[in-house]
């Protein structure tokens, strides 16, 4: 296969020494190392998978490494996210990452993107790179990265981890493989996946899967070997087994099929809580004229800016006095601007004995983004 990075950058004497063990490999050699130096790789996520990928790609001499992450280092990250040390707790992950990577290889340019990846910025950010490595832990970002990569014709080196099992693949329709949507056309319905933060994971699993992702990124840059295109590699740490599954390209894929229905990036808002419903679900419930009460818990001055027609206006601050106005025998759907206050309202109402409650994930912002009014 062709190297995905066509250009090369000359090596300095110091680099010739640093990469001596690469230069001894005919599959890398001086030419390959120069390609690595010219390569730009974006890592989405500076966590469990992003850590080993960043460490190895930096050591390997990938010239530019971008990282997208807006999180700060938490104590519970240290069990698996090797980029971050105990002294980094509370620091932005990208700051912590930048410091470590510069110490490993000062010749590598580190580009931090301290933003939440969304439909509005993904094409611009991903478009500046040759290869994208997906180290995200949530479905909305995974679909966003997949869609953006397919639209931009960038290979997407996928990895995921759950408990004792990890998976890796390369999604690249433009190189003859499938995309993630060929495998799973749509994100799972809300409530069908465990809450975002509650799944356990064996820390060292990140090292296994992240190293596979780093290997695949390097192979793609060099144009060497056989990439994990249309193959899914499954690793089980307990059984210590690797299995390979074929993921065929789906000619009816909504993204990379013959008649694609997805031709631009859309925000995918998915909940982690079984209490949540998506804006799409709410719209369907309204169209079917289902029997429920929609409650807007924003402040009165926000009601004036926009509203979902037909919602009962009951600001969160007034809820303790006025919750009696809401029926207990009907489904109550709560919403606010982004979903935070309505989640608090839901918790409060549950404590008052309400059992039929839902929270609109993403709130008014998501509704407007999706339906424009
Ligand atoms: Zn596809």
Short mmCIF file of C-alpha atoms and ligand atoms in Angstrom, two decimals:
data_model
loop_
_atom_site.label_atom_id
_atom_site.label_comp_id
_atom_site.label_asym_id
_atom_site.label_seq_id
_atom_site.Cartn_x
_atom_site.Cartn_y
_atom_site.Cartn_z
CA UNK A 1 0.00 0.00 0.00
CA UNK A 2 0.99 3.62 -0.53
CA UNK A 3 2.32 5.64 2.42
CA UNK A 4 -0.39 8.06 3.58
CA UNK A 5 2.34 10.67 4.06
CA UNK A 6 3.90 11.36 0.66
CA UNK A 7 6.43 14.01 1.71
CA UNK A 8 9.62 13.69 3.76
CA UNK A 9 11.73 15.91 5.99
CA UNK A 10 15.53 15.50 6.19
CA UNK A 11 17.00 14.16 9.43
CA UNK A 12 19.65 15.87 11.53
CA UNK A 13 22.77 14.04 12.77
CA UNK A 14 21.22 13.82 16.21
CA UNK A 15 18.08 12.28 14.75
CA UNK A 16 20.15 9.74 12.86
CA UNK A 17 21.54 8.62 16.22
CA UNK A 18 18.20 8.75 18.00
CA UNK A 19 16.42 6.62 15.42
CA UNK A 20 19.32 4.24 14.75
CA UNK A 21 17.25 1.14 15.50
CA UNK A 22 14.56 2.26 13.04
CA UNK A 23 17.14 3.04 10.39
CA UNK A 24 18.40 -0.55 10.63
CA UNK A 25 15.00 -1.81 9.48
CA UNK A 26 14.75 -1.81 5.71
CA UNK A 27 10.97 -1.27 6.03
CA UNK A 28 11.63 2.01 7.83
CA UNK A 29 15.13 3.13 6.91
CA UNK A 30 16.11 6.73 6.34
CA UNK A 31 13.26 7.29 3.92
CA UNK A 32 10.64 5.98 6.33
CA UNK A 33 12.07 7.94 9.24
CA UNK A 34 11.92 11.09 7.11
CA UNK A 35 8.29 10.31 6.37
CA UNK A 36 7.59 9.89 10.08
CA UNK A 37 9.20 13.29 10.65
CA UNK A 38 6.90 14.86 8.05
CA UNK A 39 3.81 13.09 9.43
CA UNK A 40 1.05 14.79 11.39
CA UNK A 41 -1.02 12.55 13.66
CA UNK A 42 -4.00 13.68 15.69
CA UNK A 43 -4.90 11.83 18.87
CA UNK A 44 -8.47 12.29 20.01
CA UNK A 45 -8.34 11.94 23.77
CA UNK A 46 -5.37 12.19 26.15
CA UNK A 47 -6.53 9.36 28.37
CA UNK A 48 -6.05 5.60 28.59
CA UNK A 49 -5.49 4.95 24.89
CA UNK A 50 -4.12 8.37 24.00
CA UNK A 51 -1.33 7.94 26.56
CA UNK A 52 0.51 4.93 25.08
CA UNK A 53 -0.20 6.10 21.53
CA UNK A 54 1.31 9.52 22.26
CA UNK A 55 4.30 8.08 24.12
CA UNK A 56 5.20 5.65 21.32
CA UNK A 57 4.54 7.99 18.41
CA UNK A 58 6.60 10.71 20.07
CA UNK A 59 9.46 8.30 20.75
CA UNK A 60 9.16 7.02 17.17
CA UNK A 61 9.72 10.51 15.78
CA UNK A 62 6.33 11.39 14.33
CA UNK A 63 7.03 15.05 13.58
CA UNK A 64 3.72 16.61 14.63
CA UNK A 65 1.38 15.22 17.25
CA UNK A 66 -1.89 16.96 17.94
CA UNK A 67 -4.11 16.09 20.86
CA UNK A 68 -7.74 16.95 21.52
CA UNK A 69 -8.86 16.92 25.13
CA UNK A 70 -10.46 19.42 27.50
CA UNK A 71 -10.32 17.35 30.68
CA UNK A 72 -8.14 17.78 33.74
CA UNK A 73 -6.16 14.97 35.35
CA UNK A 74 -8.14 13.16 38.02
CA UNK A 75 -6.78 10.84 40.68
CA UNK A 76 -8.77 7.96 39.16
CA UNK A 77 -6.98 8.42 35.80
CA UNK A 78 -3.57 7.44 37.14
CA UNK A 79 -4.33 3.70 37.17
CA UNK A 80 -4.08 3.57 33.35
CA UNK A 81 -3.29 6.98 31.80
CA UNK A 82 0.49 6.82 31.83
CA UNK A 83 1.04 10.30 30.45
CA UNK A 84 -0.07 11.73 33.76
CA UNK A 85 1.76 11.54 37.07
CA UNK A 86 0.43 11.90 40.60
CA UNK A 87 1.77 15.46 40.72
CA UNK A 88 -0.38 16.31 37.65
CA UNK A 89 -3.74 15.78 39.37
CA UNK A 90 -5.81 18.89 38.76
CA UNK A 91 -3.74 19.98 35.74
CA UNK A 92 -5.21 20.13 32.23
CA UNK A 93 -4.41 16.81 30.55
CA UNK A 94 -2.92 18.54 27.54
CA UNK A 95 -0.49 20.50 29.70
CA UNK A 96 0.55 17.30 31.45
CA UNK A 97 0.85 15.52 28.08
CA UNK A 98 2.87 18.32 26.49
CA UNK A 99 5.40 18.28 29.32
CA UNK A 100 5.95 14.52 29.15
CA UNK A 101 6.17 14.34 25.37
CA UNK A 102 8.66 17.22 25.19
CA UNK A 103 10.83 15.42 27.74
CA UNK A 104 10.78 12.21 25.70
CA UNK A 105 11.51 13.84 22.36
CA UNK A 106 11.98 17.61 22.14
CA UNK A 107 12.17 17.36 18.35
CA UNK A 108 8.48 16.51 18.08
CA UNK A 109 6.00 19.36 17.69
CA UNK A 110 3.09 18.96 20.11
CA UNK A 111 -0.12 20.78 19.16
CA UNK A 112 -2.74 20.97 21.92
CA UNK A 113 -6.41 21.36 21.02
CA UNK A 114 -8.07 22.05 24.38
CA UNK A 115 -11.63 21.90 23.04
CA UNK A 116 -14.61 19.61 23.03
CA UNK A 117 -14.70 18.05 19.58
CA UNK A 118 -18.02 18.86 17.90
CA UNK A 119 -19.66 19.10 14.50
CA UNK A 120 -18.61 22.75 14.27
CA UNK A 121 -14.86 22.22 14.72
CA UNK A 122 -14.09 18.58 13.86
CA UNK A 123 -13.44 19.03 10.13
CA UNK A 124 -11.15 21.98 10.70
CA UNK A 125 -9.13 20.24 13.42
CA UNK A 126 -8.93 16.77 11.85
CA UNK A 127 -8.28 18.25 8.41
CA UNK A 128 -4.84 19.44 9.52
CA UNK A 129 -3.58 15.88 10.05
CA UNK A 130 -2.59 12.84 7.97
CA UNK A 131 -3.81 10.16 10.39
CA UNK A 132 -6.37 10.30 13.20
CA UNK A 133 -6.17 7.99 16.21
CA UNK A 134 -9.45 7.59 18.05
CA UNK A 135 -8.95 7.13 21.76
CA UNK A 136 -12.37 8.35 22.84
CA UNK A 137 -14.54 6.62 25.38
CA UNK A 138 -17.96 7.77 24.21
CA UNK A 139 -20.23 7.08 21.26
CA UNK A 140 -20.99 10.66 20.15
CA UNK A 141 -17.27 11.45 19.68
CA UNK A 142 -16.58 8.06 18.13
CA UNK A 143 -19.25 8.66 15.46
CA UNK A 144 -18.11 12.24 14.98
CA UNK A 145 -14.48 11.15 14.45
CA UNK A 146 -15.59 8.38 12.08
CA UNK A 147 -17.80 10.70 10.02
CA UNK A 148 -15.21 13.49 9.87
CA UNK A 149 -12.44 11.07 8.85
CA UNK A 150 -14.55 9.55 6.08
CA UNK A 151 -15.57 12.98 4.77
CA UNK A 152 -11.96 14.21 4.91
CA UNK A 153 -10.51 10.95 3.56
CA UNK A 154 -8.26 10.44 6.57
CA UNK A 155 -7.57 7.01 8.05
CA UNK A 156 -9.16 6.54 11.47
CA UNK A 157 -7.19 4.23 13.73
CA UNK A 158 -9.82 2.95 16.10
CA UNK A 159 -9.41 1.46 19.55
CA UNK A 160 -11.74 0.77 22.43
CA UNK A 161 -11.52 -0.85 25.81
CA UNK A 162 -14.07 -2.31 28.18
CA UNK A 163 -13.36 -4.29 31.33
CA UNK A 164 -10.85 -6.97 30.19
CA UNK A 165 -11.47 -6.69 26.47
CA UNK A 166 -10.16 -4.35 23.84
CA UNK A 167 -10.65 -3.85 20.12
CA UNK A 168 -8.70 -2.18 17.36
CA UNK A 169 -9.24 -1.57 13.66
CA UNK A 170 -8.50 0.92 10.89
CA UNK A 171 -11.48 2.63 9.31
CA UNK A 172 -10.65 4.17 5.95
CA UNK A 173 -13.22 3.88 3.13
CA UNK A 174 -10.88 5.80 0.81
CA UNK A 175 -8.27 3.05 1.24
CA UNK A 176 -10.78 0.32 0.45
CA UNK A 177 -11.93 -0.53 3.98
CA UNK A 178 -15.17 0.02 5.84
CA UNK A 179 -16.05 2.83 8.24
CA UNK A 180 -17.42 2.45 11.75
CA UNK A 181 -20.95 2.94 10.43
CA UNK A 182 -20.55 -0.04 8.08
CA UNK A 183 -20.34 -2.00 11.32
CA UNK A 184 -22.83 -0.04 13.45
CA UNK A 185 -24.82 2.36 11.23
CA UNK A 186 -26.30 4.32 14.14
CA UNK A 187 -25.36 4.98 17.75
CA UNK A 188 -27.09 2.71 20.27
CA UNK A 189 -30.32 4.07 21.77
CA UNK A 190 -30.00 6.01 25.02
CA UNK A 191 -30.08 3.72 28.01
CA UNK A 192 -28.70 0.77 26.02
CA UNK A 193 -25.13 1.50 27.06
CA UNK A 194 -23.76 1.67 30.58
CA UNK A 195 -23.27 5.13 32.05
CA UNK A 196 -20.19 6.90 30.73
CA UNK A 197 -18.06 6.79 33.81
CA UNK A 198 -19.15 3.63 35.49
CA UNK A 199 -17.49 0.87 33.45
CA UNK A 200 -14.40 -0.68 34.96
CA UNK A 201 -11.30 -1.35 32.91
CA UNK A 202 -8.06 -3.20 33.48
CA UNK A 203 -5.48 -0.43 33.26
CA UNK A 204 -2.86 -2.39 31.35
CA UNK A 205 -5.42 -3.13 28.61
CA UNK A 206 -4.89 0.47 27.46
CA UNK A 207 -1.23 -0.33 26.87
CA UNK A 208 -2.06 -3.35 24.70
CA UNK A 209 -4.68 -1.64 22.55
CA UNK A 210 -2.91 1.74 22.42
CA UNK A 211 0.29 0.07 21.26
CA UNK A 212 -1.63 -1.65 18.48
CA UNK A 213 -3.07 1.71 17.43
CA UNK A 214 0.38 3.31 17.44
CA UNK A 215 1.71 0.41 15.33
CA UNK A 216 -1.09 0.83 12.80
CA UNK A 217 -0.53 4.60 12.59
CA UNK A 218 3.18 4.07 11.89
CA UNK A 219 2.46 1.38 9.25
CA UNK A 220 0.03 3.71 7.49
CA UNK A 221 2.56 6.56 7.48
CA UNK A 222 5.27 4.28 6.09
CA UNK A 223 3.02 2.39 3.71
CA UNK A 224 4.38 -0.87 5.09
CA UNK A 225 2.73 -4.14 6.00
CA UNK A 226 -0.94 -5.03 6.05
CA UNK A 227 -3.13 -2.59 7.98
CA UNK A 228 -6.18 -3.61 10.04
CA UNK A 229 -8.40 -2.47 7.18
CA UNK A 230 -11.70 -4.42 7.15
CA UNK A 231 -10.41 -6.43 10.08
CA UNK A 232 -11.34 -6.01 13.71
CA UNK A 233 -8.83 -7.29 16.21
CA UNK A 234 -10.33 -8.35 19.52
CA UNK A 235 -8.13 -8.90 22.53
CA UNK A 236 -9.25 -10.62 25.71
CA UNK A 237 -6.84 -10.15 28.59
CA UNK A 238 -8.36 -12.86 30.81
CA UNK A 239 -8.20 -15.51 28.11
CA UNK A 240 -5.03 -13.91 26.71
CA UNK A 241 -6.39 -14.37 23.23
CA UNK A 242 -6.51 -12.33 20.05
CA UNK A 243 -9.34 -12.93 17.62
CA UNK A 244 -9.86 -11.40 14.25
CA UNK A 245 -13.24 -10.59 12.72
CA UNK A 246 -13.90 -9.30 9.26
CA UNK A 247 -15.83 -6.04 8.99
CA UNK A 248 -16.91 -5.81 5.38
CA UNK A 249 -17.57 -2.52 3.68
CA UNK A 250 -21.36 -2.06 3.55
CA UNK A 251 -22.53 -0.81 0.14
CA UNK A 252 -25.62 0.56 1.92
CA UNK A 253 -23.62 2.38 4.61
CA UNK A 254 -25.26 5.77 5.32
CA UNK A 255 -21.80 7.39 5.26
CA UNK A 256 -19.51 5.57 2.84
CA UNK A 257 -22.03 3.50 0.84
CA UNK A 258 -23.25 3.98 -2.72
CA UNK A 259 -25.99 6.43 -1.79
CA UNK A 260 -24.83 8.15 1.36
CA UNK A 261 -27.39 10.02 3.45
CA UNK A 262 -24.72 11.54 5.71
CA UNK A 263 -22.90 14.15 3.67
CA UNK A 264 -22.03 16.63 6.41
CA UNK A 265 -21.16 16.47 10.08
CA UNK A 266 -24.00 16.43 12.56
CA UNK A 267 -23.79 16.63 16.31
CA UNK A 268 -24.64 13.31 17.89
CA UNK A 269 -26.09 13.84 21.30
CA UNK A 270 -26.38 10.72 23.31
CA UNK A 271 -27.03 10.28 26.89
CA UNK A 272 -25.17 8.27 29.41
CA UNK A 273 -28.08 8.12 31.82
CA UNK A 274 -31.16 5.91 31.44
CA UNK A 275 -33.13 8.97 32.61
CA UNK A 276 -32.21 10.85 29.45
CA UNK A 277 -34.03 11.09 26.17
CA UNK A 278 -32.59 12.58 22.99
CA UNK A 279 -34.05 15.53 21.10
CA UNK A 280 -34.94 13.11 18.29
CA UNK A 281 -36.93 10.98 20.72
CA UNK A 282 -38.72 14.04 22.06
CA UNK A 283 -39.62 15.13 18.55
CA UNK A 284 -41.02 11.69 17.75
CA UNK A 285 -43.05 11.68 20.99
CA UNK A 286 -44.52 15.05 20.08
CA UNK A 287 -45.33 13.96 16.53
CA UNK A 288 -47.06 10.86 17.86
CA UNK A 289 -48.95 13.11 20.29
CA UNK A 290 -47.92 10.98 23.21
CA UNK A 291 -49.34 11.94 26.57
CA UNK A 292 -46.62 13.71 28.55
CA UNK A 293 -45.83 17.06 30.13
CA UNK A 294 -42.82 18.98 28.86
CA UNK A 295 -41.37 21.24 31.54
CA UNK A 296 -38.90 24.06 30.92
CA UNK A 297 -36.91 24.71 34.11
CA UNK A 298 -34.85 27.62 32.81
CA UNK A 299 -35.09 31.15 34.22
CA UNK A 300 -37.88 33.50 33.05
CA UNK A 301 -35.47 35.71 31.08
CA UNK A 302 -34.37 32.67 29.11
CA UNK A 303 -37.95 31.79 28.20
CA UNK A 304 -38.06 35.03 26.20
CA UNK A 305 -35.08 34.01 24.01
CA UNK A 306 -36.49 30.74 22.72
CA UNK A 307 -38.75 27.92 23.74
CA UNK A 308 -40.00 24.53 22.69
CA UNK A 309 -43.65 25.27 22.04
CA UNK A 310 -46.07 23.76 24.46
CA UNK A 311 -43.67 23.49 27.39
CA UNK A 312 -44.78 24.33 30.90
CA UNK A 313 -42.51 27.03 32.34
CA UNK A 314 -41.35 26.24 35.83
CA UNK A 315 -37.92 27.66 36.76
CA UNK A 316 -35.72 25.33 38.81
CA UNK A 317 -35.55 27.98 41.56
CA UNK A 318 -39.37 27.85 41.96
CA UNK A 319 -39.62 24.08 41.75
CA UNK A 320 -39.53 23.44 45.54
CA UNK A 321 -42.65 25.65 45.96
CA UNK A 322 -44.50 24.75 42.76
CA UNK A 323 -43.76 21.09 41.99
CA UNK A 324 -47.30 20.21 43.12
CA UNK A 325 -48.52 21.68 39.81
CA UNK A 326 -46.98 18.71 37.99
CA UNK A 327 -48.93 15.47 37.63
CA UNK A 328 -47.57 12.33 39.24
CA UNK A 329 -49.47 9.95 36.97
CA UNK A 330 -48.10 11.28 33.69
CA UNK A 331 -44.66 11.21 32.11
CA UNK A 332 -42.82 14.45 32.87
CA UNK A 333 -40.02 15.46 30.48
CA UNK A 334 -37.71 18.13 31.86
CA UNK A 335 -35.46 20.41 29.89
CA UNK A 336 -33.23 23.46 30.36
CA UNK A 337 -30.52 25.07 28.22
CA UNK A 338 -27.98 22.24 28.14
CA UNK A 339 -29.37 19.48 30.38
CA UNK A 340 -27.68 20.20 33.69
CA UNK A 341 -30.39 22.05 35.58
CA UNK A 342 -33.08 19.72 34.29
CA UNK A 343 -31.06 16.78 35.62
CA UNK A 344 -31.11 18.45 39.04
CA UNK A 345 -34.85 19.06 38.70
CA UNK A 346 -35.32 15.38 37.88
CA UNK A 347 -33.40 14.35 40.99
CA UNK A 348 -35.49 16.71 43.13
CA UNK A 349 -38.80 15.46 41.72
CA UNK A 350 -37.75 11.85 42.21
CA UNK A 351 -37.15 12.65 45.87
CA UNK A 352 -40.70 14.02 46.01
CA UNK A 353 -42.07 10.67 44.84
CA UNK A 354 -42.32 11.27 41.09
CA UNK A 355 -41.52 8.08 39.19
CA UNK A 356 -42.23 8.89 35.53
CA UNK A 357 -39.45 11.35 34.70
CA UNK A 358 -37.14 11.97 31.75
CA UNK A 359 -34.43 14.54 31.10
CA UNK A 360 -33.84 16.02 27.65
CA UNK A 361 -30.15 15.36 26.92
CA UNK A 362 -28.41 18.45 25.59
CA UNK A 363 -31.46 20.61 26.36
CA UNK A 364 -32.57 23.62 24.34
CA UNK A 365 -29.11 23.93 22.77
CA UNK A 366 -29.36 20.44 21.30
CA UNK A 367 -32.94 21.02 20.17
CA UNK A 368 -32.03 24.22 18.33
CA UNK A 369 -28.92 22.68 16.81
CA UNK A 370 -30.91 19.72 15.53
CA UNK A 371 -34.19 21.32 14.54
CA UNK A 372 -33.40 25.03 14.39
CA UNK A 373 -36.33 26.33 16.45
ZN1 LIG B 1 -19.30 2.98 6.05
#
